[in-house]
Each structure stands twice: as C-alpha cells, then as structure tokens.
mmCIF file of C-alpha atoms in Angstrom:
data_model
loop_
_atom_site.group_PDB
_atom_site.id
_atom_site.type_symbol
_atom_site.label_atom_id
_atom_site.label_comp_id
_atom_site.label_asym_id
_atom_site.label_seq_id
_atom_site.Cartn_x
_atom_site.Cartn_y
_atom_site.Cartn_z
ATOM 1 C CA MET A 1 65.713 -5.686 60.275
ATOM 2 C CA HIS A 2 67.379 -5.160 63.647
ATOM 3 C CA TYR A 3 68.390 -7.972 65.989
ATOM 4 C CA ARG A 4 68.466 -8.457 69.742
ATOM 5 C CA GLN A 5 69.915 -10.962 72.193
ATOM 6 C CA LEU A 6 67.534 -13.782 73.151
ATOM 7 C CA GLY A 7 68.252 -14.092 76.832
ATOM 8 C CA LYS A 8 70.895 -16.582 77.876
ATOM 9 C CA THR A 9 70.612 -18.572 74.619
ATOM 10 C CA GLY A 10 73.340 -16.509 72.982
ATOM 11 C CA TYR A 11 71.210 -16.252 69.829
ATOM 12 C CA ARG A 12 70.676 -12.967 67.992
ATOM 13 C CA VAL A 13 67.078 -12.895 66.808
ATOM 14 C CA SER A 14 65.107 -10.532 64.625
ATOM 15 C CA GLU A 15 63.059 -7.947 66.511
ATOM 16 C CA ILE A 16 60.058 -9.099 64.520
ATOM 17 C CA GLY A 17 59.649 -12.860 64.469
ATOM 18 C CA LEU A 18 57.102 -15.018 62.694
ATOM 19 C CA GLY A 19 54.228 -16.567 64.595
ATOM 20 C CA CYS A 20 53.285 -19.793 62.830
ATOM 21 C CA TRP A 21 49.973 -20.665 64.469
ATOM 22 C CA GLN A 22 48.184 -19.808 61.226
ATOM 23 C CA LEU A 23 50.260 -22.364 59.295
ATOM 24 C CA GLY A 24 48.260 -25.064 61.041
ATOM 25 C CA GLY A 25 44.980 -23.708 59.691
ATOM 26 C CA ASP A 26 43.751 -22.483 63.068
ATOM 27 C CA PHE A 27 42.820 -19.087 61.608
ATOM 28 C CA GLY A 28 40.931 -20.720 58.769
ATOM 29 C CA PRO A 29 42.166 -22.883 55.875
ATOM 30 C CA LEU A 30 45.596 -21.931 54.524
ATOM 31 C CA ALA A 31 46.820 -23.311 51.199
ATOM 32 C CA GLY A 32 50.225 -24.952 51.075
ATOM 33 C CA ASP A 33 51.500 -22.434 48.524
ATOM 34 C CA THR A 34 50.445 -19.548 50.747
ATOM 35 C CA ALA A 35 52.200 -21.118 53.724
ATOM 36 C CA SER A 36 55.404 -21.426 51.686
ATOM 37 C CA ASP A 37 55.064 -17.830 50.491
ATOM 38 C CA ILE A 38 54.735 -16.640 54.098
ATOM 39 C CA LEU A 39 57.877 -18.512 55.139
ATOM 40 C CA GLN A 40 59.777 -17.223 52.107
ATOM 41 C CA ALA A 41 58.716 -13.657 52.834
ATOM 42 C CA ALA A 42 59.948 -14.055 56.410
ATOM 43 C CA ALA A 43 63.318 -15.285 55.184
ATOM 44 C CA ASP A 44 63.521 -12.437 52.650
ATOM 45 C CA CYS A 45 62.769 -9.854 55.363
ATOM 46 C CA GLY A 46 65.529 -11.129 57.629
ATOM 47 C CA ILE A 47 63.114 -12.712 60.107
ATOM 48 C CA ASN A 48 65.154 -15.484 61.698
ATOM 49 C CA PHE A 49 62.908 -16.432 64.629
ATOM 50 C CA TRP A 50 59.938 -18.673 63.813
ATOM 51 C CA ASP A 51 57.605 -19.827 66.566
ATOM 52 C CA THR A 52 55.327 -22.855 66.293
ATOM 53 C CA ALA A 53 53.828 -25.606 68.466
ATOM 54 C CA ASP A 54 52.999 -29.283 68.244
ATOM 55 C CA VAL A 55 49.256 -28.597 68.517
ATOM 56 C CA TYR A 56 49.028 -26.025 65.716
ATOM 57 C CA GLY A 57 46.950 -27.889 63.183
ATOM 58 C CA GLY A 58 47.802 -31.187 64.877
ATOM 59 C CA GLY A 59 51.446 -30.800 63.866
ATOM 60 C CA GLU A 60 50.783 -29.312 60.427
ATOM 61 C CA SER A 61 52.551 -26.043 61.257
ATOM 62 C CA GLU A 62 55.700 -27.941 62.280
ATOM 63 C CA ARG A 63 55.503 -30.137 59.183
ATOM 64 C CA ARG A 64 55.262 -27.135 56.877
ATOM 65 C CA ILE A 65 58.276 -25.532 58.504
ATOM 66 C CA GLY A 66 60.212 -28.785 58.313
ATOM 67 C CA ALA A 67 59.402 -29.178 54.617
ATOM 68 C CA PHE A 68 60.332 -25.621 53.675
ATOM 69 C CA ALA A 69 63.527 -25.852 51.642
ATOM 70 C CA GLN A 70 64.812 -22.261 51.699
ATOM 71 C CA LYS A 71 65.453 -21.808 55.413
ATOM 72 C CA PRO A 72 67.947 -19.031 56.225
ATOM 73 C CA GLU A 73 71.242 -20.234 57.684
ATOM 74 C CA ASN A 74 70.779 -18.376 60.969
ATOM 75 C CA LEU A 75 67.190 -19.538 61.496
ATOM 76 C CA LEU A 76 66.022 -20.321 65.032
ATOM 77 C CA VAL A 77 62.844 -22.402 65.213
ATOM 78 C CA ALA A 78 61.060 -22.518 68.550
ATOM 79 C CA THR A 79 58.297 -24.978 69.260
ATOM 80 C CA LYS A 80 56.171 -25.798 72.282
ATOM 81 C CA VAL A 81 55.214 -28.811 74.346
ATOM 82 C CA GLY A 82 52.554 -29.399 76.952
ATOM 83 C CA ARG A 83 49.119 -29.002 75.382
ATOM 84 C CA GLY A 84 49.104 -32.149 73.303
ATOM 85 C CA GLN A 85 46.972 -35.222 73.829
ATOM 86 C CA GLY A 86 48.224 -37.357 76.692
ATOM 87 C CA LEU A 87 49.992 -34.457 78.406
ATOM 88 C CA TYR A 88 47.429 -31.773 79.157
ATOM 89 C CA PRO A 89 46.090 -31.351 81.803
ATOM 90 C CA ASP A 90 47.556 -33.990 84.134
ATOM 91 C CA GLY A 91 49.575 -36.505 82.098
ATOM 92 C CA TYR A 92 52.986 -34.885 82.492
ATOM 93 C CA SER A 93 56.044 -37.097 82.943
ATOM 94 C CA LEU A 94 59.613 -37.071 81.727
ATOM 95 C CA SER A 95 58.966 -39.850 79.222
ATOM 96 C CA ALA A 96 55.769 -38.232 77.916
ATOM 97 C CA VAL A 97 57.441 -34.858 77.420
ATOM 98 C CA ARG A 98 60.427 -36.566 75.761
ATOM 99 C CA ASP A 99 58.171 -38.496 73.358
ATOM 100 C CA SER A 100 56.230 -35.369 72.435
ATOM 101 C CA LEU A 101 59.391 -33.407 71.700
ATOM 102 C CA ARG A 102 60.834 -36.258 69.642
ATOM 103 C CA GLU A 103 57.712 -36.162 67.483
ATOM 104 C CA SER A 104 58.114 -32.401 67.075
ATOM 105 C CA ALA A 105 61.761 -32.834 66.089
ATOM 106 C CA HIS A 106 60.735 -35.414 63.485
ATOM 107 C CA ARG A 107 58.119 -33.081 61.984
ATOM 108 C CA LEU A 108 60.613 -30.208 61.952
ATOM 109 C CA GLY A 109 63.254 -32.417 60.327
ATOM 110 C CA VAL A 110 65.896 -31.840 63.014
ATOM 111 C CA ASP A 111 67.794 -33.908 65.547
ATOM 112 C CA THR A 112 67.913 -31.140 68.152
ATOM 113 C CA ILE A 113 65.204 -28.536 68.743
ATOM 114 C CA ASP A 114 66.626 -25.012 69.057
ATOM 115 C CA LEU A 115 64.157 -23.853 71.709
ATOM 116 C CA ALA A 116 61.396 -25.870 73.381
ATOM 117 C CA GLN A 117 58.832 -23.927 75.385
ATOM 118 C CA LEU A 118 56.385 -25.247 77.942
ATOM 119 C CA HIS A 119 53.040 -24.432 76.387
ATOM 120 C CA CYS A 120 50.639 -22.870 78.884
ATOM 121 C CA VAL A 121 50.817 -25.861 81.213
ATOM 122 C CA PRO A 122 48.621 -25.656 84.337
ATOM 123 C CA PRO A 123 49.983 -23.347 87.052
ATOM 124 C CA GLU A 124 50.066 -26.143 89.612
ATOM 125 C CA VAL A 125 52.434 -28.094 87.337
ATOM 126 C CA LEU A 126 54.719 -25.057 87.081
ATOM 127 C CA GLN A 127 54.628 -24.538 90.828
ATOM 128 C CA GLN A 128 55.446 -28.187 91.548
ATOM 129 C CA GLY A 129 58.596 -27.722 89.494
ATOM 130 C CA ASP A 130 59.478 -31.211 88.224
ATOM 131 C CA ILE A 131 58.752 -30.253 84.640
ATOM 132 C CA PHE A 132 61.650 -27.776 84.643
ATOM 133 C CA HIS A 133 64.027 -30.501 85.811
ATOM 134 C CA TRP A 134 62.791 -32.726 82.967
ATOM 135 C CA MET A 135 63.477 -29.976 80.445
ATOM 136 C CA ALA A 136 67.002 -29.592 81.831
ATOM 137 C CA GLN A 137 67.523 -33.343 81.489
ATOM 138 C CA LEU A 138 66.314 -33.309 77.878
ATOM 139 C CA GLN A 139 68.718 -30.436 77.271
ATOM 140 C CA ASN A 140 71.545 -32.562 78.658
ATOM 141 C CA GLU A 141 70.434 -35.439 76.440
ATOM 142 C CA GLY A 142 70.746 -33.205 73.371
ATOM 143 C CA LEU A 143 67.087 -33.302 72.347
ATOM 144 C CA ILE A 144 66.737 -29.554 72.936
ATOM 145 C CA ARG A 145 69.318 -26.757 73.040
ATOM 146 C CA HIS A 146 67.398 -24.386 75.284
ATOM 147 C CA TYR A 147 64.076 -24.319 77.070
ATOM 148 C CA GLY A 148 61.593 -21.643 77.990
ATOM 149 C CA ALA A 149 57.935 -21.240 78.877
ATOM 150 C CA SER A 150 54.884 -19.696 77.288
ATOM 151 C CA VAL A 151 52.444 -18.552 79.960
ATOM 152 C CA GLU A 152 48.974 -17.085 80.247
ATOM 153 C CA THR A 153 49.381 -14.844 83.291
ATOM 154 C CA ILE A 154 51.971 -12.646 84.966
ATOM 155 C CA GLU A 155 51.785 -14.784 88.108
ATOM 156 C CA GLU A 156 52.762 -17.854 86.060
ATOM 157 C CA ALA A 157 55.588 -15.868 84.490
ATOM 158 C CA PHE A 158 57.082 -15.073 87.881
ATOM 159 C CA THR A 159 56.832 -18.743 88.848
ATOM 160 C CA CYS A 160 58.838 -19.690 85.756
ATOM 161 C CA LEU A 161 61.469 -17.030 86.453
ATOM 162 C CA GLU A 162 62.359 -18.869 89.669
ATOM 163 C CA ASN A 163 63.943 -21.616 87.534
ATOM 164 C CA PRO A 164 67.596 -20.720 86.832
ATOM 165 C CA GLY A 165 67.769 -22.755 83.608
ATOM 166 C CA LEU A 166 64.914 -20.872 81.952
ATOM 167 C CA ALA A 167 66.194 -19.110 78.815
ATOM 168 C CA THR A 168 63.020 -17.476 77.497
ATOM 169 C CA LEU A 169 59.575 -16.408 78.577
ATOM 170 C CA GLN A 170 56.709 -15.969 76.134
ATOM 171 C CA ILE A 171 53.964 -13.617 77.282
ATOM 172 C CA ILE A 172 50.942 -11.694 76.060
ATOM 173 C CA PHE A 173 52.012 -8.061 75.833
ATOM 174 C CA ASN A 174 50.425 -5.362 73.698
ATOM 175 C CA LEU A 175 48.569 -2.058 73.897
ATOM 176 C CA PHE A 176 45.565 -3.949 75.265
ATOM 177 C CA ARG A 177 47.633 -5.945 77.808
ATOM 178 C CA GLN A 178 50.256 -3.605 79.312
ATOM 179 C CA ASP A 179 50.651 -4.941 82.869
ATOM 180 C CA ALA A 180 53.921 -6.791 82.204
ATOM 181 C CA ALA A 181 55.661 -3.420 81.879
ATOM 182 C CA GLU A 182 55.172 -2.716 85.584
ATOM 183 C CA ALA A 183 57.603 -5.302 87.015
ATOM 184 C CA LEU A 184 57.833 -8.470 84.952
ATOM 185 C CA LEU A 185 59.993 -7.093 82.140
ATOM 186 C CA ASP A 186 62.592 -5.753 84.568
ATOM 187 C CA ALA A 187 62.649 -9.043 86.491
ATOM 188 C CA ALA A 188 63.229 -11.031 83.305
ATOM 189 C CA GLN A 189 65.976 -8.683 82.182
ATOM 190 C CA GLU A 190 67.742 -9.022 85.535
ATOM 191 C CA LYS A 191 67.748 -12.818 85.133
ATOM 192 C CA ASN A 192 68.856 -12.635 81.483
ATOM 193 C CA VAL A 193 65.649 -14.302 80.309
ATOM 194 C CA GLY A 194 64.587 -13.358 76.805
ATOM 195 C CA ILE A 195 61.049 -12.006 76.432
ATOM 196 C CA ILE A 196 59.089 -13.314 73.451
ATOM 197 C CA VAL A 197 55.856 -11.393 72.870
ATOM 198 C CA ARG A 198 52.842 -13.155 71.428
ATOM 199 C CA LEU A 199 49.448 -11.758 70.421
ATOM 200 C CA PRO A 200 51.113 -8.377 69.765
ATOM 201 C CA LEU A 201 48.067 -7.125 67.879
ATOM 202 C CA ALA A 202 45.427 -8.694 70.152
ATOM 203 C CA SER A 203 44.358 -11.232 67.512
ATOM 204 C CA GLY A 204 44.211 -8.458 64.919
ATOM 205 C CA LEU A 205 42.151 -5.933 66.852
ATOM 206 C CA LEU A 206 45.050 -3.488 67.011
ATOM 207 C CA THR A 207 45.365 -3.370 63.235
ATOM 208 C CA GLY A 208 42.288 -1.158 63.358
ATOM 209 C CA LYS A 209 40.876 -2.986 60.346
ATOM 210 C CA PHE A 210 38.004 -4.832 62.028
ATOM 211 C CA THR A 211 34.468 -3.511 62.229
ATOM 212 C CA GLN A 212 31.491 -4.589 64.292
ATOM 213 C CA ASP A 213 30.392 -6.633 61.263
ATOM 214 C CA SER A 214 33.684 -8.522 60.776
ATOM 215 C CA HIS A 215 33.292 -12.297 60.584
ATOM 216 C CA PHE A 216 35.810 -15.137 60.909
ATOM 217 C CA ALA A 217 35.982 -18.656 59.525
ATOM 218 C CA GLU A 218 34.348 -21.401 61.552
ATOM 219 C CA SER A 219 37.768 -22.961 62.188
ATOM 220 C CA ASP A 220 39.284 -19.620 63.304
ATOM 221 C CA HIS A 221 39.783 -19.328 67.070
ATOM 222 C CA ARG A 222 38.575 -15.737 66.762
ATOM 223 C CA ASN A 223 35.204 -17.318 66.018
ATOM 224 C CA TYR A 224 35.000 -20.324 68.325
ATOM 225 C CA ASN A 225 37.051 -18.993 71.255
ATOM 226 C CA ARG A 226 36.115 -15.322 71.330
ATOM 227 C CA ASP A 227 34.427 -15.900 74.705
ATOM 228 C CA GLY A 228 36.819 -18.592 75.977
ATOM 229 C CA ALA A 229 34.746 -21.626 75.007
ATOM 230 C CA ALA A 230 37.746 -23.699 73.839
ATOM 231 C CA PHE A 231 40.718 -22.404 75.869
ATOM 232 C CA SER A 232 41.785 -19.371 77.906
ATOM 233 C CA VAL A 233 39.657 -16.362 77.024
ATOM 234 C CA GLY A 234 42.759 -14.167 77.198
ATOM 235 C CA GLU A 235 44.294 -15.914 74.178
ATOM 236 C CA THR A 236 41.709 -14.395 71.818
ATOM 237 C CA PHE A 237 41.376 -10.611 71.483
ATOM 238 C CA GLY A 238 43.372 -10.286 74.718
ATOM 239 C CA GLY A 239 40.278 -11.281 76.687
ATOM 240 C CA ILE A 240 38.311 -8.237 75.533
ATOM 241 C CA PRO A 241 34.817 -8.730 74.078
ATOM 242 C CA PHE A 242 35.159 -8.336 70.311
ATOM 243 C CA GLU A 243 32.681 -5.504 69.852
ATOM 244 C CA LYS A 244 34.260 -3.497 72.657
ATOM 245 C CA GLY A 245 37.709 -4.237 71.281
ATOM 246 C CA VAL A 246 36.794 -2.754 67.907
ATOM 247 C CA GLU A 247 35.673 0.423 69.652
ATOM 248 C CA LEU A 248 38.817 0.588 71.809
ATOM 249 C CA ALA A 249 41.078 0.083 68.800
ATOM 250 C CA GLN A 250 39.557 3.148 67.208
ATOM 251 C CA GLY A 251 40.462 5.077 70.349
ATOM 252 C CA VAL A 252 44.067 3.874 70.129
ATOM 253 C CA ARG A 253 44.303 5.266 66.610
ATOM 254 C CA THR A 254 43.620 8.790 67.855
ATOM 255 C CA LEU A 255 46.579 8.553 70.265
ATOM 256 C CA LEU A 256 49.188 7.350 67.789
ATOM 257 C CA PRO A 257 51.277 9.893 65.877
ATOM 258 C CA ASP A 258 50.358 10.571 62.271
ATOM 259 C CA SER A 259 52.916 8.979 59.965
ATOM 260 C CA ALA A 260 53.054 8.392 56.250
ATOM 261 C CA ASN A 261 55.613 5.615 56.835
ATOM 262 C CA SER A 262 53.553 3.406 59.149
ATOM 263 C CA ASN A 263 50.071 2.152 59.941
ATOM 264 C CA GLN A 264 48.281 1.366 63.183
ATOM 265 C CA ALA A 265 49.579 -2.207 63.263
ATOM 266 C CA THR A 266 53.239 -1.315 62.794
ATOM 267 C CA GLN A 267 53.019 1.460 65.379
ATOM 268 C CA ALA A 268 51.467 -0.997 67.837
ATOM 269 C CA LEU A 269 54.428 -3.298 67.202
ATOM 270 C CA ARG A 270 56.815 -0.372 67.614
ATOM 271 C CA TRP A 271 55.268 0.341 71.033
ATOM 272 C CA ILE A 272 56.290 -3.159 72.124
ATOM 273 C CA LEU A 273 59.822 -2.785 70.736
ATOM 274 C CA ASP A 274 60.247 0.422 72.719
ATOM 275 C CA HIS A 275 60.568 -1.832 75.795
ATOM 276 C CA PRO A 276 64.233 -2.946 75.819
ATOM 277 C CA ALA A 277 63.534 -6.162 77.748
ATOM 278 C CA VAL A 278 61.664 -7.517 74.734
ATOM 279 C CA SER A 279 63.815 -9.778 72.558
ATOM 280 C CA THR A 280 61.376 -10.485 69.740
ATOM 281 C CA ILE A 281 57.731 -10.218 68.752
ATOM 282 C CA ILE A 282 56.066 -13.189 67.084
ATOM 283 C CA ALA A 283 53.626 -11.613 64.668
ATOM 284 C CA GLY A 284 51.375 -13.841 62.619
ATOM 285 C CA ALA A 285 50.550 -13.207 58.984
ATOM 286 C CA SER A 286 47.934 -14.449 56.540
ATOM 287 C CA GLY A 287 50.089 -13.623 53.516
ATOM 288 C CA PRO A 288 53.548 -12.454 52.445
ATOM 289 C CA GLN A 289 52.598 -8.770 52.246
ATOM 290 C CA GLN A 290 51.584 -8.809 55.893
ATOM 291 C CA VAL A 291 54.946 -10.346 56.807
ATOM 292 C CA ALA A 292 56.748 -7.449 55.124
ATOM 293 C CA SER A 293 54.486 -4.889 56.775
ATOM 294 C CA ASN A 294 55.108 -6.368 60.220
ATOM 295 C CA ALA A 295 58.854 -6.462 59.584
ATOM 296 C CA SER A 296 58.884 -2.746 58.784
ATOM 297 C CA ALA A 297 58.133 -1.947 62.431
ATOM 298 C CA SER A 298 61.764 -2.736 63.245
ATOM 299 C CA ASP A 299 62.885 0.305 61.248
ATOM 300 C CA LEU A 300 60.447 2.785 62.797
ATOM 301 C CA ALA A 301 61.705 5.380 65.233
ATOM 302 C CA PRO A 302 60.641 4.933 68.874
ATOM 303 C CA LEU A 303 57.299 6.471 69.750
ATOM 304 C CA PRO A 304 57.416 9.800 71.619
ATOM 305 C CA VAL A 305 57.382 9.662 75.418
ATOM 306 C CA SER A 306 54.164 11.668 75.383
ATOM 307 C CA THR A 307 52.533 8.980 73.240
ATOM 308 C CA HIS A 308 53.628 6.246 75.654
ATOM 309 C CA ARG A 309 52.115 8.191 78.541
ATOM 310 C CA ALA A 310 48.834 8.735 76.726
ATOM 311 C CA LEU A 311 48.597 5.057 75.744
ATOM 312 C CA ALA A 312 49.340 3.940 79.318
ATOM 313 C CA GLU A 313 46.593 6.192 80.669
ATOM 314 C CA TYR A 314 44.164 4.986 77.998
ATOM 315 C CA TYR A 315 44.924 1.381 78.937
ATOM 316 C CA GLN A 316 44.350 1.874 82.643
ATOM 317 C CA GLN A 317 41.178 3.916 82.288
ATOM 318 C CA GLN A 318 39.511 2.561 79.160
ATOM 319 C CA VAL A 319 40.892 -0.883 78.302
ATOM 320 C CA ARG A 320 41.849 -2.790 81.441
ATOM 321 C CA PRO A 321 38.350 -2.808 83.003
ATOM 322 C CA HIS A 322 37.094 -4.862 80.024
ATOM 323 C CA ILE A 323 39.688 -7.682 80.142
ATOM 324 C CA ARG A 324 38.172 -11.030 81.075
ATOM 325 C CA GLY A 325 40.205 -13.728 82.781
ATOM 326 C CA ALA A 326 43.430 -13.505 84.754
ATOM 327 C CA ILE A 327 46.033 -11.045 83.493
#
C-alpha cells in the first residue's frame, strides 16, 4: 500500500481507503462477523483511512467501527454530520451540530473525532457560510481535529473551497463522472485541500460484474434509490440509469489494457489514482476478499496516456449525456 498526504491535516493516508456505508446495512443486511472481517482485512492491507457517517444504518456503522478491537495505530477515522434527524434540511445550528458530533464520538469510542465532514448539506447552507465557522469553533473546542465537506456537485465543491479552514473535500469522481478533472482538482491542490473520492466504482457498475438481470436487496440503495426516489440521484450509479450503465461499463472494458494482474475494478481505481490531487479513494466492500482486491490497485502501474485519452473521449461522447441530476 502506498500513502499520500491528506491536505492540510498532516496525515499520511492509504491511497485506497475503506468506505463504511455498507457496515450500516444500507447495501443489504451485513452480519456482525462479516463487518469485523472487513475491518480486519482493511487493517491487514495497510488501509488506514476509514470513512463513515452518523446516518449509515442509524449509527450502526460508527458503532461497529468503535467496537472493533484491532484498530491499526495510525488509523484515521472520518465521519460526517449534516444529514441526521433534526439537522437536515433546515435545522442547522452550532448546538445541533455539536450534539450530533458528540453522539458520533460516543459511538466511535473517542473523545476527539479525527475528521468531521459536512455531509451533503443544502447548497444554500454552504453559501451562507455560518456552518464553516461552527466547525472551526468545534475544532477549537477539541471535539474535532479537522473538518471537511462531502458534496454532491462541483459547484458546491468550489463553494467549500472558499473556506480557508477546510482540510478535505469528498467528491464523486470516477470513469463515469470525470468532470472534476477539468478544474476542481487543480483548485483543491492549490489550496492544499485533500481530495477524498467516493463512489469510485459508480455503485459497482464499473466492476463490470452486473448484468441487465442483476437484482439488489430491498434495503440496498441501488434498489430503492436507483432513480433518485430517496436522495440525490447522482449518489446511486453516478446518476446513470442502471440498464444503460451496464452497457456503458462493457464499453469501458474494451478501452482498458489487458492485464493478468488486475481486473476492471482495480483498473478503474488506478485511473483515479493517476490524478495526483487525489489523496485517497474510499472503496466499499461486501467482504474481506473485496477489500484486498481494492487495495491491490495501489500497486498497479499508472495507465498509459493513450488509455486516459480514450477513456476521456468515451466519457464525453458516450457517458456524460446519460447522467441525471447536477454534476
């Protein structure tokens, strides 16, 4: 595993992190033993950046992380605040944010949260700006060490970058959502803001393993939010209709180099790592073997320049026209 600087935090984090949404059961039921095995596999692979949120499984993801006994010494746990009951969409206040983060700290079993990220709060709240001042105050109080933001759109990302105390920015960035490469990544790098990439495989589409007949558990957001019925449509399959996404993923496969040492998923992760502004990728996993497979992307050689060009052209001509919602 290779490590990179996480913006102005001073932390060195694994290029491949662990997305812990699934630990809350939001991709279907997940047994406690499996959750522990996933966390252990992450530790064994040198993955020292784990990303969760207070709303994943109503706090269950945070509780499972807090209860895990074999945490690596250099572990950085990032959580999120802003989508919980009483806050979203218009209940934001310093005291409410403080109370929510205190509850997260309790579930995680810590006194101070390593990194607290605003969790896709409404753009008007970001633009108003008070919430960033509250995060800075909570940092001064010692409840959090650093703060960042997880956003849905590039416009929201640029709004967050205007705040000088922002340490990290979590964005959707993958072969099916390439627009951040045009200007956002350079802007973040100039401000020493670490880029955390979520949905790196477009909810699994970019693994190339789904077919038109693939089905998902009733409790899996890939079932109930595939058309944006529950939250932003862009958070599931990158905003692309599932059936079209399966077809497009097959097209991606033809553009990736043949390799006996990688698969479509790891090469898609490697494409992200080829952008130096990226600090870490939070890749989810349904089991320990998937954790190890994701981690192997860190050791792959960069993709050829010709491959990057072909994938950029494919995105603009074939993929982008099918994205629903704001990018």
